[in-house]
Short mmCIF file of C-alpha atoms in Angstrom, two decimals:
data_model
loop_
_atom_site.label_atom_id
_atom_site.label_comp_id
_atom_site.label_asym_id
_atom_site.label_seq_id
_atom_site.Cartn_x
_atom_site.Cartn_y
_atom_site.Cartn_z
CA MET O 1 -81.20 -19.04 -12.28
CA LYS O 2 -83.95 -18.20 -14.33
CA ARG O 3 -82.44 -15.56 -16.15
CA PRO O 4 -79.40 -17.74 -17.72
CA GLN O 5 -82.16 -20.17 -18.71
CA ARG O 6 -84.18 -17.62 -20.70
CA LYS O 7 -80.96 -15.88 -22.01
CA THR O 8 -79.93 -19.59 -23.39
CA PHE O 9 -83.66 -19.96 -24.63
CA MET O 10 -84.02 -16.62 -26.53
CA ARG O 11 -80.32 -17.34 -27.74
CA HIS O 12 -81.90 -21.24 -28.97
CA LEU O 13 -84.87 -19.55 -30.33
CA GLU O 14 -82.87 -16.89 -32.40
CA LEU O 15 -80.83 -19.30 -34.07
CA GLU O 16 -83.56 -21.31 -34.47
CA LEU O 17 -85.46 -18.40 -36.59
CA PHE O 18 -82.35 -16.77 -38.23
CA GLY O 19 -79.64 -19.69 -38.36
CA THR O 20 -79.08 -22.51 -40.41
CA SER O 21 -81.50 -24.75 -38.74
CA LEU O 22 -84.37 -26.74 -40.45
CA SER O 23 -86.63 -24.98 -38.53
CA GLY O 24 -85.61 -21.86 -39.73
CA ARG O 25 -85.50 -22.72 -43.31
CA VAL O 26 -88.80 -24.08 -42.78
CA LEU O 27 -90.04 -20.98 -41.44
CA TRP O 28 -88.54 -18.56 -44.33
CA LEU O 29 -89.20 -20.80 -46.91
CA THR O 30 -93.05 -20.93 -45.76
CA VAL O 31 -93.19 -17.12 -45.72
CA ALA O 32 -91.67 -16.47 -49.12
CA ILE O 33 -93.97 -19.38 -50.63
CA ILE O 34 -96.81 -17.55 -49.03
CA LEU O 35 -95.87 -14.11 -50.28
CA GLY O 36 -95.73 -15.45 -53.76
CA VAL O 37 -99.00 -17.01 -53.56
CA GLU O 38 -100.46 -13.89 -51.99
CA LEU O 39 -98.58 -11.72 -54.90
CA VAL O 40 -100.47 -13.67 -57.61
CA LEU O 41 -103.88 -13.60 -55.82
CA LEU O 42 -103.64 -9.86 -55.06
CA THR O 43 -102.31 -8.73 -58.31
CA PRO O 44 -105.91 -8.84 -59.63
CA MET O 45 -107.14 -6.69 -56.44
CA LEU O 46 -104.86 -3.87 -58.10
CA GLY O 47 -106.34 -4.11 -61.46
CA ASN O 48 -109.83 -3.88 -59.82
CA GLU O 49 -108.89 -0.68 -57.86
CA ARG O 50 -107.78 0.89 -61.13
CA GLN O 51 -110.93 0.23 -62.68
CA HIS O 52 -112.77 1.48 -59.70
CA TRP O 53 -110.96 4.65 -59.85
CA LEU O 54 -111.83 5.13 -63.18
CA TRP O 55 -115.51 4.00 -62.86
CA ASP O 56 -115.90 6.70 -60.06
CA HIS O 57 -114.59 9.35 -62.03
CA ILE O 58 -116.43 8.52 -65.11
CA SER O 59 -119.68 8.82 -62.49
CA LEU O 60 -118.65 11.88 -60.85
CA ALA O 61 -117.94 13.17 -64.69
CA HIS O 62 -121.53 12.32 -65.56
CA ILE O 63 -122.85 14.53 -62.64
CA ALA O 64 -120.70 17.14 -63.32
CA ALA O 65 -121.86 17.35 -66.76
CA LEU O 66 -125.24 17.79 -66.00
CA SER O 67 -124.73 20.18 -63.63
CA ALA O 68 -123.02 22.60 -65.84
CA ALA O 69 -125.66 22.10 -68.14
CA ILE O 70 -124.16 24.02 -71.00
CA PRO O 71 -124.78 21.68 -74.24
CA GLN O 72 -121.92 21.87 -76.96
CA ASN O 73 -122.06 20.62 -80.45
CA ASN O 74 -119.41 18.09 -81.26
CA ASN O 75 -116.81 20.26 -79.66
CA LEU O 76 -115.11 20.45 -75.94
CA ALA O 77 -115.32 24.27 -74.91
CA PRO O 78 -113.87 25.80 -71.58
CA PRO O 79 -116.80 26.62 -68.94
CA PRO O 80 -116.12 28.14 -65.97
CA ALA O 81 -113.90 26.21 -63.44
CA GLN O 82 -116.37 25.99 -60.66
CA PHE O 83 -118.39 23.04 -62.60
CA LEU O 84 -115.59 20.86 -61.52
CA PRO O 85 -114.92 21.41 -58.01
CA GLN O 86 -115.47 17.84 -56.95
CA LEU O 87 -112.99 16.39 -59.75
CA PRO O 88 -109.94 18.47 -59.42
CA ASP O 89 -107.51 16.03 -61.84
CA VAL O 90 -110.18 15.86 -64.50
CA GLU O 91 -109.65 18.72 -67.13
CA ALA O 92 -112.30 18.24 -69.36
CA ILE O 93 -115.92 16.20 -69.62
CA LYS O 94 -117.84 15.12 -72.64
CA LEU O 95 -121.36 13.83 -71.91
CA THR O 96 -123.31 12.25 -75.15
CA LEU O 97 -126.81 11.15 -73.94
CA PRO O 98 -129.19 8.82 -75.73
CA ASP O 99 -130.69 11.23 -77.90
CA SER O 100 -127.35 12.44 -78.96
CA THR O 101 -127.39 15.55 -77.16
CA VAL O 102 -123.61 16.56 -76.09
CA ARG O 103 -122.63 18.14 -72.79
CA GLN O 104 -119.21 19.33 -72.30
CA VAL O 105 -117.32 20.54 -69.36
CA ALA O 106 -113.44 22.24 -69.43
CA SER O 107 -111.52 23.64 -66.88
CA GLY O 108 -108.63 25.17 -69.03
CA ARG O 109 -106.52 24.58 -72.10
CA ILE O 110 -106.29 20.76 -72.70
CA ALA O 111 -103.06 19.24 -73.69
CA GLN O 112 -103.26 16.18 -76.00
CA PRO O 113 -103.62 13.03 -73.76
CA ALA O 114 -101.14 10.22 -74.54
CA ARG O 115 -103.15 7.23 -73.69
CA LEU O 116 -106.63 6.39 -74.82
CA ILE O 117 -108.66 3.95 -72.25
CA TYR O 118 -112.00 2.22 -73.56
CA LEU O 119 -112.71 1.21 -70.11
CA ALA O 120 -115.68 -0.91 -70.96
CA HIS O 121 -113.50 -3.29 -73.33
CA GLU O 122 -110.95 -3.74 -70.28
CA THR O 123 -110.51 -7.16 -68.61
CA VAL O 124 -109.35 -7.65 -65.29
CA LEU O 125 -106.03 -8.93 -66.09
CA TYR O 126 -105.01 -6.29 -68.70
CA SER O 127 -106.13 -3.73 -65.86
CA SER O 128 -103.95 -5.60 -63.40
CA TRP O 129 -100.98 -5.35 -65.85
CA ARG O 130 -101.82 -1.26 -66.28
CA ALA O 131 -101.65 -1.00 -62.59
CA LEU O 132 -98.86 -2.99 -62.22
CA GLN O 133 -97.11 -0.10 -65.09
CA ARG O 134 -98.62 2.68 -63.30
CA ILE O 135 -96.90 1.62 -59.63
CA ALA O 136 -93.77 1.30 -61.44
CA GLY O 137 -94.19 4.58 -62.66
CA LEU O 138 -94.47 3.63 -66.37
CA GLY O 139 -97.89 5.05 -67.21
CA ALA O 140 -98.60 7.77 -69.14
CA ALA O 141 -99.15 11.26 -67.77
CA ARG O 142 -102.71 12.07 -68.97
CA ILE O 143 -105.14 9.98 -70.21
CA GLU O 144 -108.52 10.02 -72.18
CA VAL O 145 -110.95 7.50 -70.83
CA ILE O 146 -114.23 6.59 -72.88
CA ALA O 147 -116.95 4.50 -71.16
CA PRO O 148 -120.62 3.95 -70.90
CA SER O 149 -122.23 6.07 -68.03
CA PRO O 150 -123.23 3.82 -65.45
CA LEU O 151 -125.97 6.55 -64.09
CA GLN O 152 -127.99 6.38 -67.32
CA ALA O 153 -128.38 3.78 -69.94
CA GLY O 154 -127.26 4.94 -73.73
CA ALA O 155 -125.06 7.82 -72.04
CA THR O 156 -121.55 7.94 -73.01
CA VAL O 157 -118.80 9.66 -70.91
CA ASP O 158 -115.44 11.13 -72.52
CA ILE O 159 -112.78 12.49 -69.63
CA ILE O 160 -109.35 13.79 -69.95
CA ALA O 161 -107.50 13.44 -66.64
CA ASN O 162 -104.04 13.89 -65.06
CA ALA O 163 -102.97 10.21 -63.86
CA ALA O 164 -100.93 11.60 -61.30
CA PRO O 165 -103.76 11.16 -58.39
CA LEU O 166 -104.33 7.32 -59.89
CA ASN O 167 -100.65 6.85 -59.43
CA LYS O 168 -100.55 7.58 -55.78
CA ASP O 169 -104.14 5.91 -55.13
CA LEU O 170 -102.56 2.46 -56.64
CA ARG O 171 -99.26 2.81 -54.80
CA GLY O 172 -101.15 3.41 -51.67
CA TYR O 173 -103.27 0.29 -52.52
CA ALA O 174 -100.66 -1.92 -53.24
CA SER O 175 -98.58 -0.52 -49.82
CA HIS O 176 -101.68 -1.46 -47.88
CA LEU O 177 -101.91 -5.11 -49.62
CA ALA O 178 -98.09 -5.38 -49.14
CA VAL O 179 -98.26 -4.62 -45.20
CA ILE O 180 -101.14 -7.17 -44.81
CA SER O 181 -99.85 -10.05 -47.11
CA LEU O 182 -96.44 -9.50 -44.92
CA ILE O 183 -98.15 -9.78 -41.51
CA VAL O 184 -100.47 -12.81 -43.01
CA ALA O 185 -97.29 -14.43 -44.21
CA LEU O 186 -95.42 -13.98 -41.07
CA VAL O 187 -98.17 -15.33 -38.72
CA THR O 188 -98.78 -18.21 -41.01
CA GLY O 189 -95.15 -19.11 -41.19
CA LEU O 190 -94.87 -18.65 -37.46
CA LEU O 191 -97.70 -21.18 -36.64
CA LEU O 192 -96.36 -23.56 -39.15
CA PHE O 193 -92.89 -23.34 -37.74
CA ALA O 194 -94.51 -23.98 -34.36
CA ALA O 195 -96.44 -26.90 -35.78
CA LEU O 196 -93.31 -28.47 -37.66
CA ASN O 197 -91.31 -27.71 -34.47
CA ARG O 198 -93.34 -29.84 -32.50
CA LEU O 199 -94.37 -32.53 -34.81
CA LEU O 200 -91.27 -32.92 -36.71
CA VAL O 201 -87.95 -30.84 -35.72
CA ARG O 202 -87.97 -31.31 -31.88
CA PRO O 203 -88.28 -35.32 -32.52
CA MET O 204 -85.48 -35.05 -35.12
CA ARG O 205 -83.47 -32.99 -32.27
CA ILE O 206 -84.01 -35.52 -30.00
CA MET O 207 -83.30 -38.55 -32.06
CA THR O 208 -80.01 -36.47 -33.19
CA GLU O 209 -78.90 -36.03 -29.59
CA SER O 210 -79.65 -39.44 -28.23
CA ILE O 211 -77.14 -40.41 -31.22
CA SER O 212 -74.64 -37.96 -30.24
CA GLY O 213 -75.06 -38.70 -26.42
CA PHE O 214 -74.20 -42.76 -27.23
CA ARG O 215 -71.41 -41.91 -29.60
CA ASN O 216 -70.06 -39.73 -26.84
CA ASP O 217 -71.02 -42.22 -23.72
CA PRO O 218 -72.49 -45.42 -25.07
CA GLU O 219 -72.69 -47.25 -21.70
CA HIS O 220 -74.63 -44.28 -19.67
CA ALA O 221 -76.19 -42.25 -22.53
CA GLY O 222 -79.97 -41.47 -21.51
CA GLN O 223 -82.77 -42.38 -23.47
CA SER O 224 -85.71 -40.63 -21.10
CA GLU O 225 -86.63 -38.36 -24.02
CA LEU O 226 -86.33 -40.85 -26.78
CA THR O 227 -88.37 -43.25 -24.69
CA SER O 228 -91.34 -40.73 -24.40
CA LEU O 229 -90.97 -39.77 -28.31
CA ALA O 230 -91.63 -43.74 -28.88
CA ALA O 231 -94.46 -43.65 -26.74
CA ARG O 232 -96.41 -40.63 -28.14
CA GLY O 233 -98.30 -42.59 -30.82
CA ASP O 234 -98.49 -44.95 -34.24
CA ASP O 235 -97.00 -42.27 -36.23
CA GLU O 236 -93.90 -42.31 -38.34
CA ILE O 237 -91.63 -40.18 -35.95
CA ALA O 238 -93.05 -42.58 -33.17
CA GLN O 239 -91.81 -45.70 -35.27
CA ALA O 240 -88.40 -44.51 -35.98
CA ALA O 241 -87.94 -43.30 -32.44
CA GLN O 242 -89.11 -46.96 -30.92
CA GLU O 243 -86.81 -48.50 -33.90
CA LEU O 244 -83.53 -46.00 -32.68
CA LYS O 245 -84.24 -46.63 -29.16
CA GLU O 246 -84.11 -50.43 -29.91
CA MET O 247 -81.02 -50.24 -32.26
CA LEU O 248 -79.13 -48.31 -29.62
CA GLU O 249 -79.99 -50.91 -27.06
CA THR O 250 -78.55 -53.74 -29.15
CA MET O 251 -75.65 -51.71 -30.05
CA ARG O 252 -74.93 -51.18 -26.07
CA THR O 253 -75.51 -55.01 -25.50
CA ALA O 254 -72.96 -55.81 -28.15
CA LEU O 255 -70.63 -52.99 -27.14
CA TRP O 256 -70.78 -54.58 -23.42
CA ARG O 257 -70.28 -57.90 -24.86
CA ASN O 258 -67.25 -57.22 -27.10
CA ALA O 259 -65.93 -55.22 -24.25
CA ARG O 260 -66.11 -58.38 -22.14
CA LEU O 261 -64.61 -60.32 -24.99
CA ALA O 262 -61.86 -57.92 -25.35
CA ALA O 263 -61.05 -57.63 -21.73
CA LEU O 264 -60.99 -61.62 -21.83
CA GLY O 265 -58.65 -61.51 -24.74
CA THR O 266 -56.56 -59.02 -22.95
CA SER O 267 -56.54 -61.35 -19.74
CA VAL O 268 -55.44 -64.20 -21.87
CA ALA O 269 -53.11 -62.54 -23.97
CA LYS O 270 -51.26 -61.43 -20.63
CA ILE O 271 -51.39 -64.89 -19.24
CA SER O 272 -50.77 -66.95 -22.22
CA HIS O 273 -46.94 -66.52 -22.00
CA ASP O 274 -46.63 -67.95 -18.58
CA LEU O 275 -49.21 -70.46 -19.11
CA ARG O 276 -47.17 -71.86 -22.43
CA ASN O 277 -44.28 -72.02 -20.13
CA ILE O 278 -45.91 -74.16 -17.74
CA LEU O 279 -47.39 -76.38 -20.45
CA SER O 280 -43.78 -76.51 -21.74
CA SER O 281 -42.78 -78.06 -18.70
CA ALA O 282 -45.43 -80.63 -18.66
CA LEU O 283 -44.77 -81.47 -22.42
CA LEU O 284 -41.02 -82.23 -21.18
CA VAL O 285 -42.53 -84.74 -18.39
CA ALA O 286 -44.61 -86.19 -21.14
CA SER O 287 -41.52 -86.66 -23.46
CA HIS O 288 -39.45 -88.30 -20.61
CA LEU O 289 -42.43 -90.68 -19.84
CA GLN O 290 -42.69 -91.68 -23.65
CA ASP O 291 -38.91 -92.91 -22.95
CA SER O 292 -39.98 -95.20 -20.44
CA THR O 293 -40.05 -99.27 -20.78
CA ASP O 294 -43.33 -99.23 -18.98
CA PRO O 295 -46.50 -99.14 -21.21
CA SER O 296 -48.80 -97.61 -18.68
CA ALA O 297 -46.17 -94.74 -18.29
CA GLN O 298 -46.33 -94.30 -22.05
CA ARG O 299 -50.16 -94.16 -22.06
CA ALA O 300 -50.17 -91.90 -19.70
CA ALA O 301 -47.53 -89.69 -21.26
CA HIS O 302 -49.44 -89.67 -24.57
CA THR O 303 -52.68 -88.64 -22.86
CA LEU O 304 -50.78 -85.85 -21.10
CA GLY O 305 -49.23 -84.46 -24.28
CA GLY O 306 -52.82 -84.39 -26.04
CA ALA O 307 -54.22 -82.44 -23.17
CA VAL O 308 -51.37 -79.93 -23.13
CA GLU O 309 -51.63 -79.60 -26.90
CA ARG O 310 -55.53 -79.22 -26.51
CA ALA O 311 -54.63 -76.35 -23.98
CA VAL O 312 -52.54 -74.78 -26.08
CA GLN O 313 -54.89 -74.79 -29.05
CA LEU O 314 -57.52 -73.33 -26.47
CA VAL O 315 -55.21 -70.41 -25.56
CA SER O 316 -54.17 -69.79 -29.13
CA ARG O 317 -57.77 -69.49 -30.71
CA THR O 318 -59.12 -67.53 -27.74
CA VAL O 319 -56.35 -65.05 -28.32
CA ASP O 320 -56.92 -64.84 -31.96
CA PHE O 321 -60.80 -64.56 -31.45
CA ALA O 322 -60.58 -61.49 -29.11
CA ARG O 323 -58.20 -59.74 -30.68
CA GLU O 324 -59.09 -56.27 -32.35
CA GLY O 325 -59.57 -55.73 -36.07
CA PRO O 326 -59.21 -58.15 -39.02
CA PRO O 327 -56.28 -60.69 -38.98
CA ALA O 328 -53.58 -59.12 -41.03
CA ILE O 329 -52.99 -60.41 -44.35
CA ILE O 330 -49.52 -60.90 -45.95
CA ARG O 331 -49.74 -62.01 -49.48
CA THR O 332 -47.64 -63.97 -51.52
CA PRO O 333 -48.09 -66.87 -54.47
CA VAL O 334 -49.21 -69.62 -52.50
CA CYS O 335 -49.79 -73.53 -54.42
CA LEU O 336 -52.82 -74.57 -52.88
CA ARG O 337 -52.30 -78.20 -53.44
CA ASP O 338 -49.04 -78.03 -51.29
CA VAL O 339 -50.52 -76.24 -48.54
CA LEU O 340 -53.26 -79.18 -48.27
CA ASP O 341 -50.59 -81.57 -47.96
CA GLU O 342 -48.95 -79.88 -44.84
CA ALA O 343 -52.45 -79.76 -43.51
CA ILE O 344 -53.15 -83.26 -44.01
CA LEU O 345 -49.94 -84.40 -42.44
CA ALA O 346 -50.50 -82.28 -39.63
CA VAL O 347 -53.66 -84.44 -38.69
CA ARG O 348 -53.69 -86.34 -35.97
CA PRO O 349 -56.68 -87.97 -34.72
CA ASP O 350 -56.50 -90.01 -31.40
CA GLY O 351 -57.35 -93.51 -32.53
CA ALA O 352 -59.25 -92.65 -35.53
CA VAL O 353 -58.35 -93.97 -39.05
CA ILE O 354 -59.22 -91.52 -41.94
CA THR O 355 -58.41 -91.51 -45.65
CA ILE O 356 -57.89 -87.89 -47.34
CA GLU O 357 -57.80 -87.31 -50.81
CA ASN O 358 -55.96 -84.26 -52.39
CA HIS O 359 -57.29 -83.38 -55.92
CA VAL O 360 -56.77 -79.93 -55.74
CA PRO O 361 -54.49 -79.41 -59.06
CA ALA O 362 -50.81 -78.18 -58.74
CA GLU O 363 -51.08 -75.33 -60.97
CA LEU O 364 -53.66 -73.52 -58.77
CA VAL O 365 -51.52 -70.44 -57.53
CA LEU O 366 -53.27 -67.72 -56.01
CA PRO O 367 -51.87 -64.45 -54.04
CA LEU O 368 -53.08 -65.45 -50.58
CA ASP O 369 -51.28 -65.64 -46.83
CA ARG O 370 -50.18 -69.19 -46.82
CA MET O 371 -50.03 -69.26 -43.15
CA GLN O 372 -53.74 -68.38 -42.98
CA ILE O 373 -55.16 -70.70 -45.38
CA TYR O 374 -52.92 -73.50 -43.86
CA ARG O 375 -55.18 -72.57 -40.49
CA VAL O 376 -58.35 -72.86 -42.56
CA LEU O 377 -57.66 -76.07 -44.15
CA LEU O 378 -56.25 -77.67 -40.92
CA ASN O 379 -59.10 -76.68 -38.95
CA LEU O 380 -61.85 -78.20 -41.41
CA LEU O 381 -59.82 -81.46 -41.49
CA ARG O 382 -59.47 -81.84 -37.91
CA ASN O 383 -63.15 -81.06 -37.51
CA ALA O 384 -64.30 -83.76 -40.11
CA ALA O 385 -61.56 -86.34 -38.12
CA GLU O 386 -62.62 -85.40 -34.72
CA ALA O 387 -66.47 -85.55 -35.59
CA GLY O 388 -66.11 -89.36 -36.93
CA ALA O 389 -65.61 -88.72 -40.84
CA LYS O 390 -63.85 -91.94 -42.63
CA ALA O 391 -62.76 -90.20 -45.37
CA VAL O 392 -62.15 -86.76 -46.91
CA VAL O 393 -62.10 -85.35 -50.20
CA VAL O 394 -60.61 -82.05 -51.28
CA THR O 395 -61.57 -80.57 -54.88
CA ALA O 396 -61.21 -77.41 -56.41
CA GLU O 397 -63.40 -75.44 -59.03
CA THR O 398 -61.77 -73.08 -61.31
CA GLU O 399 -63.43 -72.60 -64.09
CA THR O 400 -65.20 -69.77 -63.24
CA ASP O 401 -63.49 -65.98 -61.76
CA ALA O 402 -63.93 -66.96 -58.17
CA PRO O 403 -61.90 -70.37 -57.57
CA LYS O 404 -63.44 -72.70 -54.72
CA ILE O 405 -62.06 -75.26 -52.60
CA ILE O 406 -64.73 -78.08 -51.68
CA VAL O 407 -63.98 -79.72 -48.47
CA THR O 408 -66.12 -82.92 -48.52
CA ASP O 409 -66.00 -85.43 -45.48
CA TYR O 410 -68.36 -88.79 -45.38
CA GLY O 411 -69.09 -88.79 -41.96
CA PRO O 412 -72.70 -88.64 -40.04
CA GLY O 413 -73.29 -84.58 -40.72
CA LEU O 414 -73.59 -81.99 -38.45
CA PRO O 415 -76.10 -82.40 -35.50
CA PRO O 416 -79.15 -79.79 -35.30
CA ARG O 417 -77.72 -77.91 -32.38
CA VAL O 418 -74.52 -77.43 -34.02
CA LEU O 419 -76.14 -75.98 -37.08
CA GLN O 420 -77.97 -73.41 -35.17
CA ASN O 421 -74.86 -71.84 -33.56
CA LEU O 422 -72.59 -73.00 -36.26
CA PHE O 423 -70.17 -69.77 -36.65
CA LYS O 424 -71.08 -68.44 -32.98
CA PRO O 425 -68.11 -68.25 -30.66
CA PHE O 426 -68.36 -70.33 -27.77
CA ALA O 427 -71.41 -71.94 -28.86
CA GLY O 428 -70.81 -73.61 -32.30
CA SER O 429 -68.97 -76.52 -30.78
CA GLY O 430 -70.33 -80.31 -31.19
CA ARG O 431 -67.85 -81.73 -28.67
CA GLN O 432 -67.27 -81.81 -24.85
CA GLY O 433 -64.68 -78.94 -23.94
CA SER O 434 -64.53 -77.34 -27.48
CA SER O 435 -64.31 -73.61 -27.50
CA GLY O 436 -66.50 -73.55 -30.78
CA LEU O 437 -64.05 -70.79 -31.98
CA GLY O 438 -62.45 -72.70 -34.85
CA LEU O 439 -64.74 -72.22 -37.53
CA VAL O 440 -65.45 -68.48 -36.27
CA ILE O 441 -61.75 -68.06 -36.56
CA SER O 442 -61.87 -69.83 -40.04
CA ARG O 443 -64.29 -67.47 -41.62
CA ASP O 444 -62.81 -64.48 -40.17
CA LEU O 445 -59.66 -65.41 -42.14
CA MET O 446 -61.32 -66.17 -45.16
CA ARG O 447 -63.09 -63.11 -45.08
CA ALA O 448 -60.03 -60.99 -44.50
CA HIS O 449 -58.77 -62.85 -47.67
CA GLY O 450 -61.98 -61.44 -49.92
CA GLY O 451 -63.89 -64.65 -49.72
CA GLU O 452 -66.01 -66.55 -47.53
CA LEU O 453 -66.23 -69.73 -45.62
CA THR O 454 -69.84 -71.51 -46.08
CA LEU O 455 -71.63 -74.33 -45.34
CA ALA O 456 -73.06 -76.08 -48.25
CA GLN O 457 -74.36 -79.17 -47.49
CA THR O 458 -74.88 -81.77 -44.51
CA GLY O 459 -76.72 -84.84 -43.70
CA PRO O 460 -76.32 -88.37 -43.09
CA LEU O 461 -73.76 -88.97 -45.84
CA GLY O 462 -71.63 -86.29 -44.84
CA THR O 463 -70.82 -82.45 -44.75
CA VAL O 464 -69.47 -80.23 -47.59
CA PHE O 465 -67.73 -76.64 -46.60
CA VAL O 466 -66.70 -74.26 -49.43
CA LEU O 467 -63.79 -71.89 -49.43
CA GLU O 468 -64.42 -68.91 -51.86
CA LEU O 469 -61.25 -67.52 -52.82
CA SER O 470 -62.47 -64.50 -53.83
CA GLY O 471 -64.34 -61.06 -52.93
CA SER O 472 -67.57 -62.54 -54.29
CA ASP O 473 -70.76 -61.56 -52.50
CA MET O 474 -72.70 -64.27 -53.82
CA PRO O 475 -73.72 -67.42 -51.48
CA ALA O 476 -72.05 -70.51 -52.18
CA PRO O 477 -74.08 -72.96 -54.23
CA ALA O 478 -75.38 -75.76 -52.19
CA LEU O 479 -73.34 -79.05 -53.71
CA PRO O 480 -75.24 -82.01 -53.86
CA LEU O 481 -73.53 -85.26 -51.36
CA PRO O 482 -72.94 -88.43 -53.12
CA GLN O 483 -75.88 -90.64 -52.99
CA THR O 484 -73.47 -94.04 -52.78
CA PRO O 485 -70.99 -94.56 -49.70
CA TYR O 486 -67.45 -93.65 -50.33
CA LYS O 487 -65.10 -95.58 -52.78
CA SER O 488 -61.69 -94.73 -53.27
CA THR O 489 -60.82 -93.46 -56.84
CA GLY O 490 -57.15 -93.13 -56.67
CA PRO O 491 -54.26 -93.12 -54.34
CA MET O 492 -55.01 -92.63 -50.45
CA GLU O 493 -53.22 -91.58 -47.32
CA PHE O 494 -53.79 -93.29 -44.25
CA PHE O 495 -53.07 -91.51 -40.67
#
C-alpha cells in the first residue's frame, strides 16, 4: 500500500515542480529572478578577476626584469628566454625604475599588440565589460599592459602578453560562478517553494477542493481540512477559510431548505388536481345551498364558498412559489388602466366596504404579461381590503424613463411583525391562516418583468406600494402619505 501512495506523491510533486501549477511557476520564477540578480551582482567579480590577473602579471614581470638585470636604453632587446620561466604567456617586459633606469626582457620576436591597456586608469565597471568581451571571444589576441609597479613606488612596468590564458582563466572563473549561482538559486527557490506551498498553495488547494467537493456533493462534502485551516491563526488565509466555511454552510442550509420547498411544491402539484376536483364538488354543493330559501342555508353556502375559494388560492400560490425558475413572461401591449379595472372588479372583501379610484392614464400602454400584472395588482388590492383600508388610490408616474404604478391604501398600516418579514414566504402575513406568499410571488413576477415591487411608506394613515415597470436597480423613492384623511376627488366605485 505504501508504494502506490509514494508513486502518487512523486507524480503530484513532479506536476507541481514542472507542470502549470502555481507553486511550480513560483519556483521557476524565483530561480529566474535569483539568477538575474546574481548575474548583476557577480558581473563585477569577473572584472575584479581580470584586474587581478593583469596585476599579478605586472608584479611577476617586475620581478623577472629585476632578475634579468639587463639594462637597455629606450628599446626592448631580446635577452635569453630563460629569464621568463614563470611567465610563459608574456613576450616582453619593460621596467622603468624611479631613477629612469630602464630594464627590458624579451622572449623572442615581438608582434605588434592589438590593444593597449592602461591598468591604473581602469574602473571595475569598464574591466567587467572587457571581461565579458573576453569570455565571448571578442577580445584581442595580444595585449600591452602599462601600469605602475605594485612592488616599488615610482616604477612603471610595460608588458606584452598573449591574451589566450586570460580568456581561459575568465571562462573558468565564470563557469565556477555560474555553477554556484545555479545551486544558490535552486536551493533558494526550493526553500521558497516549500514555504509558499505550506503557507499559500496548500491552503488554496484545500479551499479549491472544498468548493469542488461542495459542487459535486453539497450535502455530504466534508470540511474537516477547511475547519483546521480556518483555526490555524488570524492571518488572511485563515480568515478566507473561515468565510468560505461559513458561506458553504449557509449555502448548504439554503439548498436543504430549497430542496424541502421543491419537494413540497412537487407534492402539492401532484395533489392539486385531485384536491381541486374535491373542492369543485364542495363548490357545487355550495351553489345548490345558495338556491335554498332557508336563510341559514344561504349563509352556510356563502361561508363554504369563501372557504373553498381560499383553499384553492392557497394551493395555487404554494405551487407557484415552489415552482423552479422565474415565472414565464409573455409580453404583449397592455393598457394598465384596463387591467386595473379588471382587478378592481375582482375584489370581493367579505363584509367590507372600500372605495377604489383608478387614476392610471388610459394612454399608458407597455409590453407586459397581462395575466401576471393582473395578479400583482389584484393581490395588492385584496391585501389592502383585507387589512381594513377604507379607500385605495392608484396613480401612475410617467415623466421618467421608468414608469411607476403607485398603490396607496388609507388603512391602519402594516404592523411591525409584518414589516420584519414582509417578503419572506410563510412568515410575512398579518392575517390568521394566510400563507404569506402573495407579496413574495408578486415581487417575483415584477422582477421577472425587469422591474421591482417595493414598500415605499407605511404608517397610521396608510400604506404605499410602488411597482417599477423597468429594469432599474434604483430603489423606489419614499412617497409621502397624505397628512389629511381621505376625501374623494372624483367618481368612486363601491364594492
